[in-house]
Short mmCIF file of C-alpha atoms in Angstrom, two decimals:
data_model
loop_
_atom_site.label_atom_id
_atom_site.label_comp_id
_atom_site.label_asym_id
_atom_site.label_seq_id
_atom_site.Cartn_x
_atom_site.Cartn_y
_atom_site.Cartn_z
CA MET A 1 -14.52 11.34 0.60
CA SER A 2 -11.90 11.22 3.36
CA LYS A 3 -10.93 8.72 6.02
CA LEU A 4 -8.70 8.61 9.04
CA TYR A 5 -5.12 7.48 8.45
CA TRP A 6 -3.65 6.10 11.69
CA GLN A 7 -0.12 6.69 12.97
CA PHE A 8 1.72 6.82 16.26
CA PRO A 9 2.15 10.30 17.75
CA TRP A 10 5.15 12.25 16.46
CA ALA A 11 6.11 13.13 20.05
CA GLY A 12 4.71 11.52 23.16
CA PRO A 13 2.79 9.93 24.67
CA MET A 14 3.98 11.87 27.70
CA ARG A 15 2.33 11.74 31.10
CA THR A 16 0.61 14.83 32.42
CA ASP A 17 0.21 15.71 36.08
CA SER A 18 -3.32 14.35 36.34
CA PRO A 19 -3.97 11.39 38.69
CA ALA A 20 -6.05 9.84 35.91
CA PRO A 21 -4.39 7.86 33.09
CA GLU A 22 -3.75 10.83 30.80
CA TRP A 23 -1.01 11.63 28.32
CA ALA A 24 -0.10 14.48 26.02
CA VAL A 25 0.61 13.74 22.35
CA LEU A 26 1.83 15.80 19.39
CA PRO A 27 0.80 15.28 15.73
CA SER A 28 3.33 14.70 12.97
CA PRO A 29 4.66 17.78 11.17
CA GLY A 30 3.38 18.09 7.63
CA MET A 31 0.32 15.89 8.23
CA GLY A 32 -2.06 18.59 9.42
CA ASP A 33 -4.53 18.46 12.29
CA ALA A 34 -5.32 15.05 13.78
CA LYS A 35 -7.77 13.22 16.02
CA ALA A 36 -6.30 11.43 19.02
CA VAL A 37 -7.47 8.39 20.92
CA CYS A 38 -6.21 6.48 23.96
CA ILE A 39 -7.40 2.87 23.84
CA PRO A 40 -7.26 0.28 26.63
CA VAL A 41 -5.51 -2.84 25.36
CA THR A 42 -4.15 -6.22 26.36
CA VAL A 43 -1.04 -7.83 24.88
CA GLN A 44 -0.88 -11.53 24.03
CA ASP A 45 2.28 -12.93 22.41
CA SER A 46 3.25 -9.43 21.25
CA VAL A 47 -0.15 -8.98 19.60
CA VAL A 48 -2.07 -5.93 20.80
CA LEU A 49 -5.80 -6.51 21.34
CA LEU A 50 -8.39 -3.85 22.07
CA ALA A 51 -9.92 -4.22 25.54
CA VAL A 52 -13.30 -2.69 24.74
CA ALA A 53 -16.38 -4.28 26.29
CA ASP A 54 -18.97 -3.09 23.79
CA ARG A 55 -17.68 -3.53 20.25
CA ASN A 56 -20.64 -1.53 18.91
CA GLN A 57 -20.13 1.49 21.17
CA PRO A 58 -18.16 4.24 19.35
CA ILE A 59 -14.91 5.47 20.86
CA ALA A 60 -14.66 9.24 21.28
CA LEU A 61 -11.81 10.98 19.46
CA VAL A 62 -10.11 14.14 20.73
CA PRO A 63 -9.21 16.96 18.29
CA ALA A 64 -5.40 17.26 18.15
CA PRO A 65 -4.34 20.42 16.30
CA LEU A 66 -0.97 20.51 14.55
CA GLY A 67 1.81 21.87 16.76
CA VAL A 68 -0.17 21.61 20.00
CA TRP A 69 0.25 19.07 22.81
CA THR A 70 -3.16 17.44 23.26
CA ARG A 71 -4.38 15.44 26.24
CA VAL A 72 -5.80 11.97 25.68
CA ALA A 73 -7.19 9.69 28.38
CA GLY A 74 -8.00 6.01 28.79
CA ASP A 75 -10.37 4.19 31.10
CA PRO A 76 -8.21 2.96 34.03
CA GLY A 77 -10.56 0.06 34.73
CA LYS A 78 -9.95 -1.73 31.46
CA GLY A 79 -7.05 -3.61 29.95
CA SER A 80 -3.46 -4.02 31.09
CA GLY A 81 -2.20 -0.96 29.27
CA PHE A 82 -3.07 1.81 26.85
CA LEU A 83 -2.16 2.66 23.28
CA CYS A 84 -2.25 6.20 21.90
CA LEU A 85 -2.93 6.67 18.19
CA LEU A 86 -3.48 9.70 15.97
CA GLY A 87 -5.81 9.74 12.98
CA TYR A 88 -5.30 12.17 10.10
CA ASP A 89 -8.19 13.18 7.89
CA GLN A 90 -6.86 12.51 4.39
CA PRO A 91 -8.35 11.96 0.93
CA GLU A 92 -9.22 8.34 0.31
CA GLY A 93 -6.37 6.44 -1.29
CA GLY A 94 -3.92 9.27 -0.68
CA LEU A 95 -1.52 7.85 1.92
CA GLY A 96 -1.81 4.13 2.38
CA GLU A 97 -4.02 1.35 3.65
CA ASN A 98 -4.44 2.12 7.36
CA TYR A 99 -7.78 3.83 6.90
CA VAL A 100 -10.93 3.64 8.99
CA VAL A 101 -14.22 5.40 8.44
CA ALA A 102 -14.92 7.98 11.14
CA SER A 103 -18.21 9.68 11.90
CA GLY A 104 -17.56 13.13 13.37
CA LEU A 105 -15.42 12.66 16.47
CA GLU A 106 -16.29 9.00 16.97
CA VAL A 107 -15.00 5.75 15.55
CA LEU A 108 -16.07 2.14 16.09
CA PRO A 109 -13.66 -0.21 17.93
CA ALA A 110 -13.81 -2.68 15.06
CA ASP A 111 -12.47 -0.03 12.69
CA VAL A 112 -9.57 0.80 15.02
CA ASP A 113 -8.89 -2.91 15.37
CA VAL A 114 -8.44 -3.22 11.59
CA ALA A 115 -5.98 -0.33 11.57
CA LEU A 116 -4.16 -1.81 14.56
CA ARG A 117 -3.66 -5.13 12.80
CA LYS A 118 -2.25 -3.38 9.75
CA LEU A 119 0.13 -1.40 11.93
CA HIS A 120 1.20 -4.66 13.55
CA ASP A 121 1.89 -6.17 10.13
CA GLN A 122 4.25 -3.26 9.46
CA LEU A 123 5.97 -2.97 12.84
CA GLY A 124 5.68 -6.39 14.46
CA ASP A 125 6.87 -6.56 18.07
CA LYS A 126 7.73 -2.88 18.07
CA LEU A 127 4.02 -2.11 18.22
CA ALA A 128 3.67 -3.93 21.52
CA GLN A 129 6.54 -1.89 22.90
CA ARG A 130 4.51 1.27 22.27
CA VAL A 131 1.90 0.17 24.80
CA LEU A 132 1.82 2.23 28.00
CA GLU A 133 1.61 -0.23 30.84
CA ALA A 134 -0.85 0.26 33.69
CA PRO A 135 -0.93 1.72 36.28
CA ALA A 136 -1.04 4.94 34.36
CA ALA A 137 -0.74 7.41 37.22
CA PRO A 138 2.34 9.65 36.88
CA VAL A 139 5.42 9.11 39.00
CA GLY A 140 7.06 12.07 40.72
CA GLY A 141 4.64 14.75 39.60
CA ALA A 142 4.30 16.58 36.32
CA GLN A 143 6.57 16.04 33.35
CA PRO A 144 6.39 19.12 31.11
CA ALA A 145 5.85 18.68 27.41
CA ARG A 146 8.93 18.82 25.23
CA ALA A 147 9.61 20.60 21.98
CA ALA A 148 8.92 19.01 18.63
CA LEU A 149 10.02 19.80 15.10
CA ALA A 150 8.25 22.75 13.54
CA PRO A 151 6.56 21.84 10.24
CA THR A 152 8.74 24.27 8.27
CA GLY A 153 11.93 23.80 10.23
CA GLN A 154 11.42 27.07 12.10
CA VAL A 155 11.88 27.46 15.85
CA GLU A 156 9.03 26.00 17.83
CA ARG A 157 9.03 26.01 21.63
CA SER A 158 7.24 23.47 23.77
CA GLU A 159 3.53 23.93 24.24
CA ALA A 160 2.50 23.73 27.86
CA VAL A 161 0.30 20.78 28.75
CA PRO A 162 -2.92 22.10 30.31
CA GLY A 163 -2.71 21.84 34.08
CA ALA A 164 0.99 21.02 34.11
CA THR A 165 3.40 23.01 36.25
CA THR A 166 6.09 25.15 34.65
CA ALA A 167 9.56 23.88 35.50
CA PRO A 168 12.52 26.25 35.90
CA PRO A 169 15.28 26.15 33.28
CA PRO A 170 17.38 23.02 33.83
CA VAL A 171 20.82 23.20 35.36
CA SER A 172 21.82 19.91 33.78
CA VAL A 173 20.95 17.58 30.92
CA THR A 174 22.10 14.08 30.01
CA LEU A 175 21.86 12.71 26.47
CA ALA A 176 22.84 9.45 24.83
CA PHE A 177 24.08 9.53 21.25
CA ALA A 178 24.98 6.63 19.02
CA SER A 179 25.70 5.56 15.46
CA CYS A 180 26.45 2.58 13.23
CA GLN A 181 24.42 -0.51 14.14
CA TYR A 182 25.82 -3.15 11.80
CA ALA A 183 23.39 -6.01 11.15
CA SER A 184 24.00 -9.25 13.03
CA GLY A 185 24.41 -12.65 11.42
CA LEU A 186 23.45 -16.13 12.59
CA MET A 187 26.06 -16.31 15.37
CA ASP A 188 26.52 -12.75 16.67
CA GLY A 189 23.05 -11.66 17.77
CA ILE A 190 24.04 -11.10 21.41
CA PRO A 191 27.20 -9.03 20.80
CA ALA A 192 25.41 -7.04 18.10
CA GLN A 193 22.85 -5.87 20.67
CA ALA A 194 25.27 -5.41 23.58
CA SER A 195 25.69 -1.62 23.28
CA LEU A 196 21.95 -0.99 23.20
CA GLN A 197 21.42 -3.52 25.97
CA ARG A 198 23.76 -1.55 28.25
CA LEU A 199 21.79 1.63 27.56
CA ALA A 200 18.49 -0.16 28.25
CA GLU A 201 19.92 -1.40 31.56
CA LEU A 202 21.04 2.13 32.48
CA LEU A 203 17.49 3.39 32.01
CA ARG A 204 16.31 0.84 34.57
CA ARG A 205 18.84 1.99 37.17
CA LYS A 206 18.00 4.60 39.78
CA ASP A 207 21.50 4.95 41.23
CA GLN A 208 23.06 6.52 38.13
CA ARG A 209 22.50 9.55 35.99
CA ARG A 210 20.24 8.57 33.12
CA PRO A 211 19.77 10.21 29.70
CA GLU A 212 16.50 11.87 28.77
CA ARG A 213 16.90 11.56 25.00
CA LEU A 214 18.66 9.27 22.54
CA LEU A 215 20.23 10.72 19.39
CA MET A 216 20.71 8.21 16.57
CA LEU A 217 23.26 9.81 14.25
CA GLY A 218 23.21 7.64 11.15
CA ASP A 219 23.91 4.16 9.81
CA GLN A 220 21.10 2.71 11.90
CA ILE A 221 20.84 0.19 9.07
CA TYR A 222 23.28 -1.08 6.46
CA ALA A 223 21.37 -1.36 3.20
CA ASP A 224 24.69 -2.42 1.65
CA ALA A 225 25.86 -4.66 4.50
CA THR A 226 27.48 -7.33 2.32
CA ALA A 227 28.88 -4.98 -0.34
CA GLY A 228 26.50 -6.50 -2.87
CA LEU A 229 27.52 -10.13 -2.32
CA LEU A 230 24.43 -11.21 -0.36
CA ASP A 231 22.25 -8.12 -0.53
CA PRO A 232 18.62 -8.67 -1.55
CA ILE A 233 18.22 -8.71 -5.30
CA ARG A 234 15.12 -6.52 -5.20
CA LEU A 235 15.77 -2.89 -4.29
CA ASP A 236 12.52 -2.82 -2.30
CA ASP A 237 13.86 -5.59 -0.05
CA ARG A 238 17.21 -3.88 0.25
CA TYR A 239 15.54 -0.88 1.91
CA ARG A 240 12.88 -2.82 3.80
CA VAL A 241 14.54 -5.91 5.30
CA PRO A 242 17.25 -4.01 7.26
CA TYR A 243 14.60 -1.89 8.94
CA GLU A 244 12.64 -4.99 9.89
CA GLU A 245 15.79 -6.37 11.50
CA LEU A 246 16.38 -3.07 13.31
CA MET A 247 12.86 -3.12 14.73
CA ARG A 248 13.42 -6.60 16.12
CA ILE A 249 16.30 -5.43 18.35
CA GLU A 250 14.59 -5.78 21.73
CA PRO A 251 16.69 -3.32 23.77
CA LEU A 252 16.12 -0.60 21.17
CA GLY A 253 12.38 -0.99 21.66
CA ASP A 254 12.84 -0.81 25.43
CA ILE A 255 14.85 2.40 25.09
CA THR A 256 12.49 4.23 22.73
CA ALA A 257 9.53 3.28 24.94
CA LYS A 258 11.18 5.06 27.90
CA ILE A 259 12.83 8.16 26.42
CA HIS A 260 12.44 10.34 23.36
CA SER A 261 14.66 9.68 20.38
CA SER A 262 15.86 11.83 17.47
CA TRP A 263 17.10 10.25 14.25
CA MET A 264 19.29 11.29 11.31
CA LEU A 265 20.42 9.21 8.35
CA ASP A 266 23.88 8.75 6.85
CA ASP A 267 25.35 6.91 3.88
CA HIS A 268 24.48 3.30 4.75
CA GLU A 269 20.78 4.11 4.74
CA ILE A 270 21.45 4.77 1.04
CA VAL A 271 24.76 3.25 -0.14
CA ASP A 272 28.32 3.35 1.19
CA ASN A 273 29.88 6.85 0.98
CA TRP A 274 27.00 8.24 -1.04
CA GLU A 275 27.56 11.62 -2.70
CA PRO A 276 26.40 13.07 -6.01
CA ASP A 277 28.30 12.34 -9.21
CA LEU A 278 28.25 13.81 -12.69
CA GLN A 279 26.09 11.02 -14.11
CA ASP A 280 23.63 11.14 -11.20
CA SER A 281 23.98 7.35 -11.26
CA GLN A 282 22.72 6.79 -7.72
CA ALA A 283 19.69 9.08 -7.75
CA ASP A 284 17.31 6.13 -7.47
CA LEU A 285 19.18 4.75 -4.45
CA LEU A 286 19.02 8.15 -2.78
CA GLN A 287 15.27 8.40 -3.22
CA ARG A 288 14.68 4.87 -1.94
CA GLY A 289 16.97 5.46 1.01
CA LEU A 290 15.21 8.71 1.89
CA ALA A 291 11.80 7.04 1.61
CA GLY A 292 12.88 4.33 4.04
CA TYR A 293 14.28 6.91 6.43
CA TRP A 294 11.06 8.92 6.55
CA THR A 295 8.89 5.82 6.93
CA HIS A 296 10.89 3.94 9.55
CA GLN A 297 13.11 6.43 11.37
CA ARG A 298 11.05 9.61 11.33
CA GLN A 299 7.67 7.81 11.03
CA SER A 300 6.28 10.71 9.06
CA ALA A 301 5.30 11.70 5.58
CA PRO A 302 8.34 13.29 3.89
CA LEU A 303 8.90 16.95 4.75
CA PRO A 304 10.63 19.57 2.58
CA GLN A 305 13.89 19.05 4.49
CA THR A 306 15.66 16.40 6.52
CA TRP A 307 17.30 18.63 9.12
CA TYR A 308 15.40 19.86 12.18
CA HIS A 309 15.88 21.40 15.59
CA LEU A 310 14.34 20.97 19.02
CA GLU A 311 14.11 23.79 21.53
CA HIS A 312 14.25 23.31 25.31
CA ASP A 313 14.63 25.67 28.22
CA GLY A 314 18.37 26.13 28.68
CA TRP A 315 19.53 23.80 25.91
CA HIS A 316 18.82 23.33 22.23
CA LEU A 317 19.46 20.65 19.61
CA PHE A 318 20.02 20.95 15.86
CA MET A 319 19.97 17.62 14.00
CA VAL A 320 22.09 18.34 10.93
CA ASP A 321 22.02 16.35 7.69
CA THR A 322 25.64 16.01 6.55
CA ARG A 323 24.87 13.45 3.83
CA THR A 324 22.01 14.00 1.41
CA LEU A 325 22.58 17.69 0.53
CA ARG A 326 26.25 17.38 -0.43
CA GLN A 327 27.28 19.15 -3.58
CA LEU A 328 29.31 17.56 -6.35
CA ARG A 329 33.03 17.34 -5.58
CA ASN A 330 35.78 17.09 -8.15
CA VAL A 331 39.06 18.86 -8.80
CA ALA A 332 37.23 21.92 -10.14
CA THR A 333 34.62 22.24 -7.34
CA PHE A 334 36.55 20.93 -4.34
CA GLU A 335 37.36 24.34 -2.85
CA THR A 336 33.74 25.56 -3.01
CA ALA A 337 31.51 22.46 -2.66
CA SER A 338 29.12 22.54 0.31
CA MET A 339 28.45 19.62 2.63
CA LEU A 340 25.18 21.02 4.02
CA GLY A 341 23.79 22.87 1.02
CA PRO A 342 22.97 26.61 1.06
CA ARG A 343 19.61 26.51 2.88
CA GLN A 344 20.71 24.25 5.71
CA THR A 345 23.95 26.20 6.13
CA GLN A 346 22.08 29.46 6.47
CA GLU A 347 19.53 28.03 8.88
CA LEU A 348 22.23 26.49 11.07
CA GLU A 349 24.06 29.82 11.26
CA GLN A 350 20.90 31.71 12.13
CA TRP A 351 20.02 29.09 14.73
CA LEU A 352 23.42 29.46 16.39
CA LEU A 353 23.04 33.25 16.43
CA GLN A 354 19.50 33.29 17.81
CA ARG A 355 19.99 30.95 20.75
CA PRO A 356 20.85 32.73 24.05
CA PRO A 357 24.63 32.94 24.55
CA GLU A 358 24.45 31.23 27.95
CA ASP A 359 22.36 28.29 26.65
CA LEU A 360 23.84 24.97 25.52
CA LYS A 361 23.75 24.55 21.73
CA LEU A 362 24.15 20.98 20.49
CA VAL A 363 24.70 20.33 16.78
CA ALA A 364 24.36 16.59 16.13
CA GLY A 365 24.93 14.76 12.87
CA PRO A 366 26.89 11.92 11.27
CA ALA A 367 30.09 13.60 10.07
CA MET A 368 32.95 14.45 12.45
CA LEU A 369 33.81 18.15 12.55
CA LEU A 370 37.27 17.65 14.10
CA PRO A 371 39.91 16.22 14.62
CA ARG A 372 41.40 15.95 11.17
CA LEU A 373 42.64 12.69 9.69
CA ILE A 374 46.34 12.26 8.89
CA GLU A 375 45.85 10.18 5.76
CA HIS A 376 45.12 12.48 2.79
CA LEU A 377 45.76 15.48 5.02
CA GLU A 378 47.15 17.50 2.11
CA GLU A 379 44.71 16.15 -0.49
CA PRO A 380 41.38 15.49 1.29
CA LEU A 381 39.24 15.45 -1.85
CA HIS A 382 37.83 11.99 -1.13
CA LEU A 383 37.56 12.20 2.66
CA ASP A 384 34.00 11.64 3.83
CA GLY A 385 33.73 14.07 6.77
CA TRP A 386 33.89 17.84 7.18
CA GLN A 387 37.60 17.75 6.33
CA GLY A 388 36.67 16.67 2.81
CA TYR A 389 34.51 19.78 2.40
CA PRO A 390 36.91 22.56 3.43
CA ALA A 391 34.57 25.36 2.31
CA SER A 392 31.89 24.16 4.77
CA GLN A 393 34.31 23.33 7.57
CA HIS A 394 36.19 26.63 7.38
CA ARG A 395 33.00 28.65 7.03
CA LEU A 396 31.51 27.10 10.16
CA LEU A 397 34.67 27.51 12.24
CA ALA A 398 35.09 31.13 11.11
CA PHE A 399 31.42 31.82 11.86
CA LEU A 400 31.77 30.53 15.42
CA CYS A 401 34.83 32.73 15.91
CA ASP A 402 33.49 35.90 14.27
CA HIS A 403 30.23 35.83 16.23
CA GLY A 404 31.68 34.67 19.53
CA ILE A 405 29.43 31.58 19.69
CA GLU A 406 30.11 29.95 23.06
CA ASN A 407 28.52 26.91 24.72
CA ALA A 408 28.36 25.06 21.39
CA CYS A 409 29.15 21.36 21.09
CA PHE A 410 29.22 19.15 17.98
CA LEU A 411 28.16 15.51 18.37
CA SER A 412 28.81 12.97 15.63
CA GLY A 413 29.14 9.31 14.64
CA ASP A 414 30.22 7.39 11.49
CA ALA A 415 33.96 6.78 12.00
CA HIS A 416 33.63 3.78 14.39
CA LEU A 417 36.10 5.39 16.81
CA GLY A 418 35.18 7.57 19.78
CA CYS A 419 37.03 10.75 20.66
CA ASP A 420 36.50 13.99 22.59
CA VAL A 421 38.35 17.16 21.56
CA ALA A 422 38.42 20.80 22.66
CA ILE A 423 38.76 23.35 19.86
CA THR A 424 40.24 26.83 20.27
CA LEU A 425 39.61 29.28 17.43
CA THR A 426 41.52 32.54 17.05
CA GLY A 427 40.37 35.13 14.54
CA PRO A 428 42.45 37.61 12.54
CA ASP A 429 41.56 40.28 15.13
CA GLY A 430 42.71 38.10 18.04
CA LYS A 431 39.23 37.10 19.18
CA VAL A 432 39.28 33.65 20.83
CA VAL A 433 36.33 31.21 20.94
CA THR A 434 36.27 27.65 22.23
CA THR A 435 33.98 24.81 21.20
CA ARG A 436 33.82 21.02 21.50
CA SER A 437 33.60 18.05 19.13
CA ILE A 438 32.64 14.62 20.52
CA HIS A 439 32.49 11.53 18.34
CA THR A 440 30.79 8.32 19.44
CA PRO A 441 32.13 4.87 18.58
CA ALA A 442 29.93 2.43 16.70
CA LEU A 443 27.12 0.57 18.38
CA TYR A 444 28.35 -2.54 16.58
CA ALA A 445 31.22 -2.58 14.08
CA PRO A 446 32.55 -6.15 13.64
CA LEU A 447 34.65 -5.45 10.52
CA PRO A 448 38.09 -4.10 11.56
CA PHE A 449 38.95 -2.74 8.11
CA ALA A 450 35.92 -0.41 8.27
CA ASN A 451 36.97 1.22 11.55
CA GLU A 452 39.01 4.38 11.93
CA GLN A 453 42.32 3.94 13.78
CA PRO A 454 43.65 6.10 16.64
CA TRP A 455 46.97 6.74 14.89
CA ASN A 456 45.09 8.41 12.02
CA LEU A 457 43.58 11.15 14.21
CA LYS A 458 45.80 14.23 14.21
CA LEU A 459 45.97 14.94 17.95
CA PRO A 460 47.13 17.41 18.99
CA ASP A 461 46.73 19.65 15.95
CA ARG A 462 47.18 23.26 14.98
CA PHE A 463 46.40 24.67 11.54
CA ALA A 464 45.48 27.91 9.80
CA PHE A 465 42.57 28.34 7.42
CA PRO A 466 41.14 31.16 5.30
CA GLY A 467 37.96 32.96 6.30
CA PRO A 468 35.92 36.06 5.47
CA ARG A 469 38.11 38.36 7.57
CA GLY A 470 41.53 36.88 6.87
CA THR A 471 43.47 33.94 8.28
CA TYR A 472 42.15 32.04 11.31
CA GLN A 473 43.97 29.66 13.65
CA CYS A 474 42.52 26.41 14.98
CA GLU A 475 44.02 24.39 17.81
CA VAL A 476 42.70 20.92 18.68
CA GLN A 477 43.46 19.04 21.90
CA GLY A 478 41.76 15.91 23.16
CA LYS A 479 41.68 12.18 23.64
CA VAL A 480 40.56 8.99 21.98
CA PHE A 481 38.17 6.73 23.86
CA LEU A 482 39.27 3.12 24.21
CA PRO A 483 40.27 1.87 20.75
CA HIS A 484 38.13 -0.88 19.20
CA GLN A 485 35.42 -0.24 21.81
CA ASP A 486 31.81 -0.41 20.66
CA GLY A 487 29.19 1.48 22.60
CA CYS A 488 26.80 4.33 23.08
CA CYS A 489 28.21 7.69 24.18
CA LEU A 490 26.79 9.63 27.12
CA LEU A 491 27.01 13.42 27.36
CA GLU A 492 26.50 14.92 30.81
CA ALA A 493 26.16 18.71 30.71
CA ASP A 494 25.92 20.95 33.77
CA ARG A 495 25.36 24.69 33.81
CA ALA A 496 28.09 26.64 35.63
CA GLY A 497 27.06 30.30 35.62
CA THR A 498 27.01 31.44 31.99
CA HIS A 499 28.89 28.36 30.74
CA TRP A 500 28.30 24.62 30.63
CA ARG A 501 30.63 21.89 31.84
CA LEU A 502 30.57 18.90 29.51
CA ALA A 503 31.65 15.35 30.28
CA ALA A 504 31.50 12.54 27.73
CA ARG A 505 32.08 8.83 28.13
CA VAL A 506 31.31 5.56 26.40
CA LEU A 507 28.74 3.56 28.32
CA GLY A 508 30.43 0.42 29.60
CA ASP A 509 29.39 -2.54 31.72
CA LEU A 510 27.10 -1.45 34.56
CA SER A 511 27.82 -4.43 36.81
#
């Protein structure tokens, strides 16, 4: 016996070029084939109600194969908006409670209504923000489908939406990337949301360049926000309540309703500065943190790996996990311990090699690649970023140099201080390669002692490091964004022949 388990689409809904209210949706990786439906709805006090005249008339479902963008359509004469859902045919009792009985490719409105109410219990107001408001006709012509994560982490290019026009490779792309949304208290709700509010306002403007995707690079929640003093006693609450608070941030809902978002976790989704230890004392916290991440940030059943990559015409994105695959560090293992783990390291290297040289290659994750920190410069055993894992840092820098990887840029968060640096690598044979490392400030970081300080960034910097072919040189030049400035970072990239010009800034007041 199997039933349909309802979820939101993994990617989409995205408008097609049809004049009718149609969208393209993509099923979640690892869940298998799905059945899609586009339902007319009305919204009352953030509660989504089905706008179906005949409650006994079955709603037709559309087959939605895994890895394929599938069109779904709603009746334009009903409701004030539409809601797209995907149902997965799963064994009864296997995944959760949001089940409805389906007969073939039809389902009764009452059954969808039950699933909808259960989704609302889980997501609250965020569910209403998923509603596509009428009129549903597209604006400005076709919007091509975008790439989604391949189920096994392999390269997967965008599937063309039937009837959509093929766009030429882009000459520019704008992305927003952010990190570290500390939870607000009773008196700081407005300042806590200010960074996201500015991004939401930018998306409503037509006189400025707007991002097409948001990258959330870790510490979206703080499961350990009060260092144990006021944290929930129950571990279940510790990894549930912060996500409920995150979902109630209104501008974040506005943003994710307008543009795609990609998410990666860092330590505060688990516990401050998480890494493995000899006693494996925090294994339970890691598993609970990962479960919360998959449920709330990725909205998917857990996959074999946390890292993933998205492929676009002209530019590509690798979301790297710099937290959960770290190897044990101590005096004996410090020189060899890996930050990314062997599999992710190998896949990242192959990904960098296989992308066209003239395309933009963005590697985004929590930990800052460069610049180095001055404190503990000579003994970085306990540093939390790439500098604290010299084997991984040096291997990556040497790999970029040896293989002549150009047009690569590393985006990161975590340190609560924004900076933008250019990196020049020189190999033992004299080969020179340049790359970029851009670090976003925190979205909201009200505790000064937790923030990195400008004086601690070694800028400028020049150092030598060992690699597979001898000794390499690394030179770092750059700037710090305004100290103590919270905000979301914008990356504006423009193709210039076979290279890309990159400009980064912290999004400030738009008035």
